[in-house]
Every structure is written in structure tokens, then in C-alpha cells.
Amino acid sequence: MRIALLTEGGYPYARGESAAWCGRLVQGLGGHEFTVYALSRSRRQDEGARCALPPTVREVRTARLWGPPAVGRPGERRGYGRRARALFAAHFAELAAAVCAEEPQADRFATGLYGLGDLAREHGRLPAALRSEQAVRLLESACRAPGALRSARSASVPDLLAVVERLERALRPLSLDWYGPGPGGSGGDAALTAADLCHAVGAGPAALPGLLVRHRVGTPLLLTEYGVRVREHYLGAVGAARRSARDVPPAASAAPVRSLLASFQARLAAEAYRCAEVITPGNAHARRWQERCGAERHKLRTVYPGMESRPFTAVAEDDGVADPAPTLVWTGRVEPAKDVVALLHAFAEVRRVEPRARLLLVGSGPADDPAYAAHCRVLAAQLFPDEARDARSVGTNPVTFTEVGSPEVPRLADAYARAAVVVLSSAVEGFPVSLVEAMFSGRATVSTDAGAVCEVIGGTGLVLPPRNPRALADACLQLLRDPARRARLGAAARARALELFTVEQNLEAFHGMYLELIARRRAGRGTSGGRAHPFARPAEAHVAVRWASGRLGPEAAPAGAGEPAVPHTRTSPAPVGRPSWARPARGPGEPVGPGPRVGAGGGGR
Amino acid sequence: MSTVEYEPRAPQSPGAWNERSSAALGATPRRRERPAAGAPRAEERAPVRREPADPVRPLLHQHRELCARAVDPLEIAAALEAHGINDRAAARYRHRDVFGLAEELFARSARLEPPAPPKADRPRRAGRRTRWPRTPGPKGVRTVVRAALTLLPGTLCALALPAPLPAQLPASLRWPAALLAALLVAGVLRAVLRTALRGVPLGWPPVLAGVWLLGYALLGDGLLGALLDGGALLRPAPRWVALTLAFAVAPAAWCVHRFATGARHRLAVSRSLGAFAARARPLLAGILALCCLALLAIQAAARYALTGAPLGVGGPDAHLLAGTAAVTATGLLLFTAVLLAAHGFPRPAALGLAVACAVQALALGWAAAADLPGLDAIDAPLRRAVDTGGPAVVQAAACGLAWVCLLAPAVTHLTGAAAHHPLRGAFRPEAATPAAVPVPARRAAPPPTVRPPETPDHPRPQGAPPMTVSHAAGLPRLPGEEAR
């Protein structure tokens, strides 16, 4: 299958979000052919390093969401003619009305959006029109219309200009030359319209090309969000108000601007959720946000991010033998959100009952807040004086701060191997990676109820409220006193993690969804044309191999392939025999079967 | 509370009012009043930590700034989650989830009222000023450099014109010297233009048109006279014309700058596009009038300095009037074109200049056509006009017509807010960039000095050295900025 991977500020930029996940996806699904359409968010990102591309990536096309719009050819510099201007006015008025309205008007938004997309295809020059006086005037009348957002009514002229500027940037994907033949489009097989499936990462501007292609030729859209774009926008708006970057107009922090931009983002996300065939949130938290923003429940399938489990599965299981000097292990970056202070207080309680217990804090990266790290060290030194076995030996502190890579803990897995209990004391948490690593290592865990902790741990560890050192100490003591229970919990946690959080599970889920979407795709062009015939377009219609390469045996050529594959610049690494997706993806000894939340039908939490 | 008769009064205890209500409650107040013998009395019991009656109020107080400036409940929800309040914590505030809590906070917080519309209709003088790029140094130095730059063409002209150098030079060197001087002036003009245009691309057509206009102003009248009456083709205009045009660069550049600054001030205080247009129109008219006045004054001064003829001597001379009108119209036309181009409308500017060039070329062609056999009388109207007001009439008419044509787009575009976008011209425009980057070969990223971002949502890449993560997904991540 030809899959168009649409990203915004992510893969293939090494500094991008979810670059690692996308890299594993294109690398792991060898039988498919990926074309990456990437939107960059800043000059630093655009000029920065890029990920190494696996052979499955056929082409990378990039565009900018920052800076001034690219000046077109000389013929494109002049404005629209009368007819095009009337069309632009009609479509932009629809879009502006939908954005400014208090009540969501999904149909108007969609009409305006696709109208502008068609206008850009036929007449080009959309960025210039979006920056024109006409656009500002239309936006102003939409803001002053009855039923407009309350905060938008007071928008002043600089506010309107700032909004128009941001809208132009956000709508830039509409006027790119990615969509095949048309004025200024480099057509043919390389275009986005030729893809069998669009996989958009994020429901922001990245989803726009997918929406447009779905609107034109009915390409199915799969939407993956590990961080919900709308939520990031809100958090970013909070940050932007405090920030004075060069390319953020000073007026961007004004309330009307923020409200209009947030409204645009929410409407765009709602349209993306409405049109996507399948939406895959990364955890229940993302899922709740998506539901809140208008995603239908039956489209949502939680796919947990896959994590490399190999170094941790090598750790020996907890043998259930009581340790005379048990070690509590905490890993992470020392920062206030992790609430290391609470952990130290809890450990003081633990020491009162178990005087031989030790605490190992493993820092996993440079601390963002060195002052907080220093504070924690001072607190540990005050709470726990150095101790020695007898009067003649040198003492050590029961609390050890160390880093991954130090002689004490050369690898992260070694830290988990030393642990009797792994503790997570965060007050704020997203997807708790260190918890999953502890589960892979087969260790019993005590964690605070923050972020996706409850969802990850299931019933295989102790969970207690955050900012409660006494409860944390009690839970740790319970586990320290009961080695058998510790061993049971650790084994259960490892089984759970291997079932839900491996890379293979993640790839398997997406591979299944790709095949399902292609099977349900309508054969004809357009979404409305004709009835849906299952398997009207087989997944093998386009096989990612070069026909003339000679590496492929005659028996492997798909007999019923509808269209001949075009020669490509690169071939799949392992096309011998049968396509690599048809071979078992996982190695021996690993659990079989997708996780319970992956199957069809909108299961999951 | 034994046998209390019913009488209307405020309730004093949490118990029932009277027998009837106690029966309705089904409670036995007597027994509650007498605790068991072993139980501690009320004052001995550990103090119960009471939840406040309104648990949301402390939260509202804690996040009052956030709530006041939020435009949407979802914004509050996102920020609350970043502070560690999840659905379980929201249950403490008697809400089902964070969204419900955020909605209550949003509804209860006093919205920050939008700032009152500015009272002063007159914009303040102090404030942001337009930036003049590419001139490093502190502000005072920059101003001086800029002023000196705009005065440079006039100074060069003033130095070159009265000098008897060309006359003393041998004829073979006279033309190279003139060419050198022209190139020098052109270079300075280019620098001034670049500063005034603030990075807006101009393109070749308007530049060529401007060169033609200047050339016609200096040589055109002589050429036209020669075509009509015969004689040497190359008869330069009086020296004050060149001097006027060269010195007019300074007020024109200042007017462009002043217009941009004034418009920006008016933009900042305008509540609507109509209000801004109403404020910008007088500004534009004033700037044009100022430029016109400056041109007239410079002309008078230049003429006096070079010819020694004081103003108004000899009464209104038709030829002098036409010459003055021609130079003024040329200057105004060029100024308006630069103004339009500086605010992002180079196309109308080029068209306006092209109209003037076309009319001038037409007049020259007309005069030349009379030399053709059989077309002797064709230039009669032109000859009559030139006889009345001198050859400068043609230039005055051409530039005046073009200026009037240019006035319409100027008033339309320059009184619109989009022309004064704070960011317009702040960037260097970029040439059309190839949107597609076909991968030529396998390109490995350089060894990651930049480590792939590690967020909980997006776990680490294969083969990367193990590290734990961790920044919470809840912490603000800015769009437009890479993940850390």
C-alpha cells in the first residue's frame, strides 16, 4: 500500500514531536510504501537535523508553516480576478462565520474549508488572498455578526490582522502543490491523491491535506494523536502570551486573538475527527480530550505507544526472597512535577520501620531545574545522615543520587534489576514511561495516581493519591514486608506490559488498521459515488517492490494486481517470497495476539 | 430538644424542629443527644478537618489569573491538568471530570473586561516606531545615517552641477565622467529605495519606468523640442531640475517613514476598519500635500541658487509654470509609487509609472512621426501646446495624468489595514522554494548532537541509549517550538 504520512513539526525532523514513533512505524511496516509530507513549524526545525530514512520511505516533501509565504511565480503575484474574488469572499466568509460563531457550525466550516481548497487548486494565490484587505474585512464582519463569540466582538484592527496572519499560516497546506495535477501542481504518481491511505499525526494543520484528499478522491484518513493538538494549542497559547518570539506578533496574546485561534483549532479538529475513519489516541487522557472535541466514540481505538522492551525483559524476575537490605528505586528527571521531596519524606517514614532500606534515585537526563535538584540533595542529606556498619568503617548515605551511565548504574535496566520496589511519586504525569519500564523489568511498583498511571498499571501495582508521603510510605512498607506478593505483582506487571506496551503491539495495531481501511475503501472516486464494495481495492494493488529488479521470484508477483507498480527509487528490504507484512512480525517467545484495546469495534477505555 | 412547642424561629440545631418533623425524618433525636458512656465527648474528639462549604473557591483563588484571562473552558482545563488536577482530583471539587470543573471555574471567574476604547482620538506620538532595517548601531546613529543617506544624492548633485569640470574636460572624457556621476547617484538612490521599501521586492519594470521618467525629466524636453523644431537632439534640462529631483529624495523618504509610523499609530487605536480608514485618509492627504510643498520649495530654492532669479520676478510665465508643474508632478508620481510599493502594492505602482512613460513615449513618437513624408501636419496640436507652455507641458500632462490614475489605488489600498500589517516587510521575502525535496539517496542524520525528543507520549527510538523520561505531557509545550 502507498501510505501518505502527514506530520506537522514532527517526523522526519529529529527535533520534532513523535519523531521516534513515526520512525519506528515506517521502519517496522516494511511491506508498505510511505511518502512523508511534513510541515515544519520554525526555521530552527526546518534547518535542523533530520532522522535517517528507512528504505520504505519513498519521498519526503516539506512545507513551511512559518515565515512569509513563498513568493510565487511573477504571474501569481497579482490579485484575483472578479470571479475568483467573489468565490474567495463566499468561502472565506463561511469559514470566518463558523470560526467566530459561539455555537459550532461544522457544515459551514467544512464548506468554507473545502471551498478555499478548491479555489487554491483552480486559481492558486490563496496566501495572498488570505492576507488581503478583503479577508480582514470579511473577518471583521464575521466578528461583529450576531451570535459571534463574546470575546471576538471586541477585536480591534491589530487583532484582526494577527488572526488573519495566523489563519494564512494554518491554511497554507491548502495551497501546496501536493495534490496532483492542477495549476502549479506536480502531478502524476507522486501526488498525495495517488496514496491509498492518509495517516495524519495530529488533528491540526497536518490533517488538512488528508481532509482535502479525502474530500476529492475519498482516500481514507487515519488520525493518530499522542498529544491532542487542541490541548497543545491551549497550552501553547498560555505560553505564547508570555513569550516574545520574533515571529509571533505582539498582538497574538490579546484575548480576541486567542479566542478566535482556539476556535479555529477546535473547529478544524472537529472536522478532522468527523472525517477520519479511525482515530487512535495514545491513552485514555487523549481519548477524553478527543471525545470532548467531537470525536465519535465508535471511531476511537486506543493504541498505546510501543516501547522497546528488550533491555528490560532481560532483567531476572523477582525471586520472592526477602532481602535484608531492600532497595527502593526511582527513575526520572529530577524536577518539581516529579515531587521527589514527597518521595524523600516517605522514605524517612519507611526507614523508621525498615532501618536497612535504601533508596536509589536515578536521574535520566539533564535536570531542567538544577535548583530543585540541588534542593532535593540537601533535603536528603538533612533527613538521612551517613551511616556506617561499625565504628571503624566508612559510612554511606542510604539515599543515593546517580545518573544512568555512572559505574553504579551503567544501564537503566541495571537500576531496575537492583530494585525491590520501584516507586513513582509524580504529582503531574503524562504517559509514565518509567513505570512501563519497571513493568517490563518485572518489578512491583508503587505509584501516584497522576496522568495515565492507573490506566497503565491496571491491577498490577499499588496506586495512591499524589502528594501523600505517609500513604506512599505505607504502600512501600507493605510490599517490602511481603516478598511473595512483590513477586506476584512483578510477574503480573511484566505480563501486562508485554501484552500492551511493546513496539510489536503498536505496529501490529496500525498494520491491521491499514488493511481494514483499505478493505473498506470505495472503489470509485469520491466519497459519495456508488456503494461500498469490500475489498474493491486490494492492499496488494500497489506493492512496494521494483518489478524489474529480479530479486522477486515469479511466484511472488501478485497475479491479480490491478495496476502495475511504477519503478521506484528504492525497494523494500525484504521482498523475497512474500511481502514482509505477510510474515509474522514478532520474534519467537513473545506473546501472540494484539492487545485487548486494539481490535475493531471501538473497545478500550 | 425535648418537647418543644412549635413557634417560628431560626433553627438552632441540625436536629428536627419538633415532634412532627422528627417523625418525618425518622430520627430519634433523644438518643443522639445522649452518647454512650464510653464515647469521648465532643470537645475531646480530634478536631475534624472540615471541607469548606465551597471547595471550588480556593481553587478559583489559586488560579484566578489563569481563569481571568482564559477565553474558553478548555483552556482552563488544559492548564489545570498541567497543574496535576486530574479527574480523580476533580471529584474532590464535586465534579465528574476536569472539564466540568473548568466550566465552573470559567463561569465563576470574573472575566477581564476588554480594555476601554482609547479616549484620545489623536494617536500618541511616543510609541513603537517603524524599524529601519539593515542599519546597525544605536538609534541616534541610525537616524543620522539615514538622514545623511537621503541627503546624499542632492549633495552629490550640488557638488557636481556647478563645477566647471565637464567643460574643462576634453570631449572624450566628458561622457565617462557623466556616466560615473550618474552611476554614483543611482547607487545612492538604490540604497535609499531599499531603506524606504523595507524589503518589499520591486522587480524590474517599476525600476526601468523610474529610470525612464528621470531620464525624460532631464533630457526629454530638449529631445521633444529638437524633434519639433530641429537642432541638437541632446539638450539637457536646466540644472535646477536635476538639483530639485536629487534633493527631493530627502523629504520623500521622510514622508514615507512618517506615513508608515502615523498609520501604525492610528492602527493601534482603531476599533474597526472603517474607523482606521477614516483616520488614515487625512494622513495620506497631508503627507501628499507635504511632499508637494516640499517639492515646490526645493524648486524655488534650487532655481534661486543656480540662476539667481528671485521668485515671482517677471510675473507668471507660462513656460516657467509648465516647468514647475512638470517637475512637481514627476516627483509626486515617483513618491506615490514608492509609497504604494513600500506597503506591499508594487503592481499598481508599476502600472502608474508605466502610464506616464507611455504618454511621454507617445508624445515623442508623435513629434517624430511628423518628419515622415506625408504626415507634416499631424503634430499640429502638439506643436500648439508646446508653443503655449514650452515642451515641459508634455511631461506635466503625462505625469499629472499618471498621478491621478495612481491616486485611486493609493487611497484604496493605503487606507486599508492590510497595508499596515505590523509584520509586512519585517521579513525578507523568500524566493519560491521547491516544496518537494525528493530524497536523492539515503541520507542519514548527522550523529545526534540533537537528541531525539523524548516525551512520554513518544517513547525513545530504538537503539538510543536508555534514558528515562520524563517530562510530563502535561507541561506546556509551545506550538511553533520544537519539543525539548
PDB file of C-alpha atoms in Angstrom, chain B residues 14 91 112 115 120 128 135 144 202-203 209 237 264 291 303 305 415 433 440 450 469 475 480 482:
ATOM      1  CA  PRO B  14     -29.249  20.170  62.968  1.00  0.00           C
ATOM      2  CA  ALA B  91     -14.127  14.589  42.184  1.00  0.00           C
ATOM      3  CA  LEU B 112     -11.376  40.557  32.434  1.00  0.00           C
ATOM      4  CA  PRO B 115      -9.746  47.384  27.657  1.00  0.00           C
ATOM      5  CA  ALA B 120      -7.754  60.161  22.721  1.00  0.00           C
ATOM      6  CA  ARG B 128       6.610  51.959  18.575  1.00  0.00           C
ATOM      7  CA  THR B 135      21.382  49.976   9.547  1.00  0.00           C
ATOM      8  CA  VAL B 144      21.721  60.407  11.466  1.00  0.00           C
ATOM      9  CA  LEU B 202      10.194  45.757  -6.502  1.00  0.00           C
ATOM     10  CA  GLY B 203      11.086  43.884  -9.646  1.00  0.00           C
ATOM     11  CA  ALA B 209       9.988  53.011 -15.596  1.00  0.00           C
ATOM     12  CA  ALA B 237      17.166  70.411 -18.989  1.00  0.00           C
ATOM     13  CA  ARG B 264       0.707  52.336  12.618  1.00  0.00           C
ATOM     14  CA  CYS B 291       5.529  66.238  -0.301  1.00  0.00           C
ATOM     15  CA  ARG B 303      16.310  77.920  -9.092  1.00  0.00           C
ATOM     16  CA  ALA B 305      20.615  79.287  -6.061  1.00  0.00           C
ATOM     17  CA  THR B 415      -6.194  53.357   3.908  1.00  0.00           C
ATOM     18  CA  THR B 433      11.196  27.438  -2.707  1.00  0.00           C
ATOM     19  CA  PRO B 440      18.356  11.723  -3.502  1.00  0.00           C
ATOM     20  CA  VAL B 450      20.394  16.946  18.981  1.00  0.00           C
ATOM     21  CA  VAL B 469      11.955  10.144  30.661  1.00  0.00           C
ATOM     22  CA  LEU B 475       3.662  20.562  30.910  1.00  0.00           C
ATOM     23  CA  GLY B 480       5.939  26.634  16.848  1.00  0.00           C
ATOM     24  CA  GLU B 482      10.238  22.045  18.919  1.00  0.00           C
TER      25      GLU B 482
END
